[in-house]
CSV table of C-alpha atoms in Angstrom, one decimal:
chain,number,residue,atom,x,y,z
A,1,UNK,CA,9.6,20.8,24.8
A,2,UNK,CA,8.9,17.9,21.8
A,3,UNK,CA,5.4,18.1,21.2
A,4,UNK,CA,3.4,15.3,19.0
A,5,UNK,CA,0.0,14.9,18.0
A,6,UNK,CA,-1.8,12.1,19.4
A,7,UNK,CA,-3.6,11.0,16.2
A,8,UNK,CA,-2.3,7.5,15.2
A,9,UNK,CA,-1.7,6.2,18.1
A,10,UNK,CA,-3.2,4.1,20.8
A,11,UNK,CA,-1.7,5.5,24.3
A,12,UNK,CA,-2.8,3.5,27.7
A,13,UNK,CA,-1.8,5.0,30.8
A,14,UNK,CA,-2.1,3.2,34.2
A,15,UNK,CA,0.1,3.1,37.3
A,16,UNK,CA,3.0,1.4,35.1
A,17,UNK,CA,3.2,4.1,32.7
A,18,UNK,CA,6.4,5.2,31.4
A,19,UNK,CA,9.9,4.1,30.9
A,20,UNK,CA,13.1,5.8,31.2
A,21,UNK,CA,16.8,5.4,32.1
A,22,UNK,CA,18.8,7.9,33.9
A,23,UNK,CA,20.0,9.7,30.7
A,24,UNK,CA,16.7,10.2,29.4
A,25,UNK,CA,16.6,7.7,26.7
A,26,UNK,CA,13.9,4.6,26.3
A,27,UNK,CA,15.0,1.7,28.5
A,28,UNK,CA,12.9,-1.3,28.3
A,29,UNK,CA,14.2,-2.9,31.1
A,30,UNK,CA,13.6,-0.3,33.7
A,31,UNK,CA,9.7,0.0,35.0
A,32,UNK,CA,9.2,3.0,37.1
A,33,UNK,CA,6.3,1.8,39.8
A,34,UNK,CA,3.5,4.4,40.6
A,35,UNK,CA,1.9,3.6,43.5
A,36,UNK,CA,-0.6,6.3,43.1
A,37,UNK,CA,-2.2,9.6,41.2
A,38,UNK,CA,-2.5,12.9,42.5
A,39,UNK,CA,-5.3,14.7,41.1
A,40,UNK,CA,-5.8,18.9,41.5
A,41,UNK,CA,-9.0,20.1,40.6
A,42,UNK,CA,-10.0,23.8,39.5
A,43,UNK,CA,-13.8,24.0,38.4
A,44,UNK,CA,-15.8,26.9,37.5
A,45,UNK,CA,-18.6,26.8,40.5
A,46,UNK,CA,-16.7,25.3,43.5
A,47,UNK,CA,-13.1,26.7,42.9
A,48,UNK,CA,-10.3,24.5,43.7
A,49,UNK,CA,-11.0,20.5,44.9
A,50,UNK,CA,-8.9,19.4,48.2
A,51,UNK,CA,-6.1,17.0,46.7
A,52,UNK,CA,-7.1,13.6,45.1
A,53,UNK,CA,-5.3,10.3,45.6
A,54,UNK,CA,-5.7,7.8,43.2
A,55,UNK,CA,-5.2,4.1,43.2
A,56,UNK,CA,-5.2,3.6,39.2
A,57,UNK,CA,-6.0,5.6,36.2
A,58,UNK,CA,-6.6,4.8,33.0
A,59,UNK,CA,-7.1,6.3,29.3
A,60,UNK,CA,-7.1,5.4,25.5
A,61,UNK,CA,-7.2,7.0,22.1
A,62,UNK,CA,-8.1,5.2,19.4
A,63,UNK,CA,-7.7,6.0,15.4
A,64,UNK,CA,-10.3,3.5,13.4
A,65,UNK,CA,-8.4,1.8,10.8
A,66,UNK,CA,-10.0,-0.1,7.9
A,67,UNK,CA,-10.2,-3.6,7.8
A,68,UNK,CA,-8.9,-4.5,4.7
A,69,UNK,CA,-5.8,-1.6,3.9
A,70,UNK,CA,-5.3,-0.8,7.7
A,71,UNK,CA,-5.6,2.9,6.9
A,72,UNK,CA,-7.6,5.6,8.9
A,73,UNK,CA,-11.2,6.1,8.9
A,74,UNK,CA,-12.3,8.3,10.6
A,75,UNK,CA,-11.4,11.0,13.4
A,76,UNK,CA,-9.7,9.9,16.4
A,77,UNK,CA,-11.6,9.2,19.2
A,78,UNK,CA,-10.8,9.7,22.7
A,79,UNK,CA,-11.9,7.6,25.6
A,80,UNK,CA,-12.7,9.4,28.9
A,81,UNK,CA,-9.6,9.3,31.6
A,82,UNK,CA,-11.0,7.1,34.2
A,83,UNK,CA,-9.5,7.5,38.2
A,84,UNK,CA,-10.0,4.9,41.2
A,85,UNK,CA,-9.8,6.6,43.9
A,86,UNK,CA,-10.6,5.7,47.9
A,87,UNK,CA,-13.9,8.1,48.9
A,88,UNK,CA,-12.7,11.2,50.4
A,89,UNK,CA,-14.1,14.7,51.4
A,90,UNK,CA,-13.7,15.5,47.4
A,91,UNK,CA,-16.5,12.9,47.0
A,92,UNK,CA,-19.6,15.3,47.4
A,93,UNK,CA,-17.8,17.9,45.2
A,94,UNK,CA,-17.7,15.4,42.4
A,95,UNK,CA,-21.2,14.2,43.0
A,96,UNK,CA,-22.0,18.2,42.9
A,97,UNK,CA,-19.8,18.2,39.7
A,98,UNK,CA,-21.5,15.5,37.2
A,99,UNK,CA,-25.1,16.3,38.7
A,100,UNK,CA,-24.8,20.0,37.8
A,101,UNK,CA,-22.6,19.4,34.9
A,102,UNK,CA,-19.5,21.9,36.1
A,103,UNK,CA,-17.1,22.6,33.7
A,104,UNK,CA,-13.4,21.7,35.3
A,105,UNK,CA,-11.4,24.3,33.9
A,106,UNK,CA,-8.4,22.2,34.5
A,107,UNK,CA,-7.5,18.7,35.8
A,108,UNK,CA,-4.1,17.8,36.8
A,109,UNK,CA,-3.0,14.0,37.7
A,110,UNK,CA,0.3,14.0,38.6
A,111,UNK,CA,1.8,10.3,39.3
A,112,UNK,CA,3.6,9.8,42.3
A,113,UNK,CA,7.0,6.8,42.4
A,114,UNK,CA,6.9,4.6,45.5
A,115,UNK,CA,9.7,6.6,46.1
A,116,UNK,CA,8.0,10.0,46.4
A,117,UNK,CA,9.5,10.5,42.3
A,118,UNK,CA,7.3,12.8,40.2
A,119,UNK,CA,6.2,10.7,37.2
A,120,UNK,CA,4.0,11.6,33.7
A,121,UNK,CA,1.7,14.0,34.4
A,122,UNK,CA,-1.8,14.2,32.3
A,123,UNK,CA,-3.7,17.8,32.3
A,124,UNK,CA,-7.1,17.7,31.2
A,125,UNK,CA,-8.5,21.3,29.8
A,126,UNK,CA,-12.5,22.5,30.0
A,127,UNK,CA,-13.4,18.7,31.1
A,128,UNK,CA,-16.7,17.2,32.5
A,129,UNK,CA,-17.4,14.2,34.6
A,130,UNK,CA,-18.6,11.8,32.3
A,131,UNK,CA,-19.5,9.2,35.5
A,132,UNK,CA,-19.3,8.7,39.2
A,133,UNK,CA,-19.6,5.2,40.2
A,134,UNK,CA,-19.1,4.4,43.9
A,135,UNK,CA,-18.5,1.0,44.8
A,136,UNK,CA,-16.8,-1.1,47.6
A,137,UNK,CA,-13.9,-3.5,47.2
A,138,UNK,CA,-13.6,-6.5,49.4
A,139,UNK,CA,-10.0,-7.1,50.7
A,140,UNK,CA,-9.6,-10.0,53.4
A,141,UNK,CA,-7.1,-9.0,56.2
A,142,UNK,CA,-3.8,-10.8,56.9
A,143,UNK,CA,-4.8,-11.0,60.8
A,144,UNK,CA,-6.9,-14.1,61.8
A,145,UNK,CA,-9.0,-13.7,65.7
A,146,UNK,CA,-9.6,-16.9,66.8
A,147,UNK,CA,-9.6,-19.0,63.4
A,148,UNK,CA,-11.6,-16.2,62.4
A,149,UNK,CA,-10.9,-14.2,59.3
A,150,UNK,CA,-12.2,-11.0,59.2
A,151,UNK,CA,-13.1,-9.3,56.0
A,152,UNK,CA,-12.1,-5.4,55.6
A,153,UNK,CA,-13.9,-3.4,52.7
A,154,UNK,CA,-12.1,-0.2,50.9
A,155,UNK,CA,-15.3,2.1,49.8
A,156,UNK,CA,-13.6,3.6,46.3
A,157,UNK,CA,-15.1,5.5,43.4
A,158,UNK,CA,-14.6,5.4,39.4
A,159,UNK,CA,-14.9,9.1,38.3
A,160,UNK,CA,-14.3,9.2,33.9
A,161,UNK,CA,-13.1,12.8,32.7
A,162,UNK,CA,-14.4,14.2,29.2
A,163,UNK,CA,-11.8,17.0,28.0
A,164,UNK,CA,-11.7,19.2,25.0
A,165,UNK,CA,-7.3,19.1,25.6
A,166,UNK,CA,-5.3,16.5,26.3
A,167,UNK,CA,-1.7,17.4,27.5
A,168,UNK,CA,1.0,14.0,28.4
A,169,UNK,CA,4.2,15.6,30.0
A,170,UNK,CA,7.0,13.1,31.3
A,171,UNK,CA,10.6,15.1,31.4
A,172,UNK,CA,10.9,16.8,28.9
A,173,UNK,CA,8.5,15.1,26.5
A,174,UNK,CA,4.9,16.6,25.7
A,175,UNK,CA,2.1,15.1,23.4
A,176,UNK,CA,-1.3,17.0,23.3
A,177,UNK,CA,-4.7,17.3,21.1
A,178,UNK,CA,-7.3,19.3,21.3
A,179,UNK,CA,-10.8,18.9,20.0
A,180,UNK,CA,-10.4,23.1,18.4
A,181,UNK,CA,-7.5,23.0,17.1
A,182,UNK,CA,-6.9,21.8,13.2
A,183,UNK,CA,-5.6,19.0,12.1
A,184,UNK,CA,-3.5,18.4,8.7
């Protein structure tokens, strides 16, 4: 496996995350579509999490440049990976998970194609929830009763993952950091 250091970089990774053709070279014109995440939780205190679907996910790294020369600054700095997900039975165990501070020894999101594909996976070592943030999202259904549109709501949740190691695997490509190892 090609493995990279994630230090000058700035990597985004939602639900359109990767491309690549058939042969396993870069095509630009190909978009695989995710429609969701599947996340596997293994913390420390409660054992394994039942499954996780996600709707979205996102994450950044960042390397501060100077203004003027455009060089480094400073250390990279890592963003939290951030899921939407719909409000499940997992929901109490994450609650249980930020509120006692539980150390996840290992988070795994897997992206799932709209055709059942396995996409980019993202594994998160020794990581924390950062923040929990229920909220509802209105969605107005297709179906009108009597003139009457009726408005459905989707209860979802916002959970953000602090890690010490980062691993990105798609194919046969890896990039990782971690916060103990050295840098040159």
């Amino acid at each position: 496996m090609k493995t990279k250091r994630l230090i000058h970089s700035m990597i985004t990774l939602g639900i359109l995350v990767t491309i690549q053709s058939v042969s396993g070279a870069p095509n630009p014109l190909k978009w695989p579509s995710y429609s969701n995440a599947q996340i596997n939780i293994n913390g420390q205190k409660t054992g394994a999490f039942p499954i996780i679907y996600a709707n979205a996910v996102s994450y950044s790294v960042i390397s501060p440049r100077d203004a003027a020369s455009g060089l480094p600054t400073g250390k990279r700095q890592h963003k939290p990976v951030t899921i939407t997900k719909p409000m499940s039975e997992a929901s109490p165990l994450l609650f249980n998970a930020i509120a006692t501070n539980e150390n996840l020894n290992s988070v795994t999101i897997q992206f799932i194609g709209t055709d059942k594909s396995l996409g980019p996976k993202i594994k998160l070592t020794n990581a924390n929830i950062a923040s929990f943030a229920p909220h509802s999202q209105g969605l107005i259904a297709d179906k009108q009763t009597a003139g009457v549109v009726t408005p459905i709501f989707s209860e979802l949740e916002d959970v953000s993952f602090t890690f010490q190691k980062i691993e990105i695997t798609y194919g046969s490509y890896s990039a990782m950091d971690d916060w103990e190892a050295l840098v040159n």
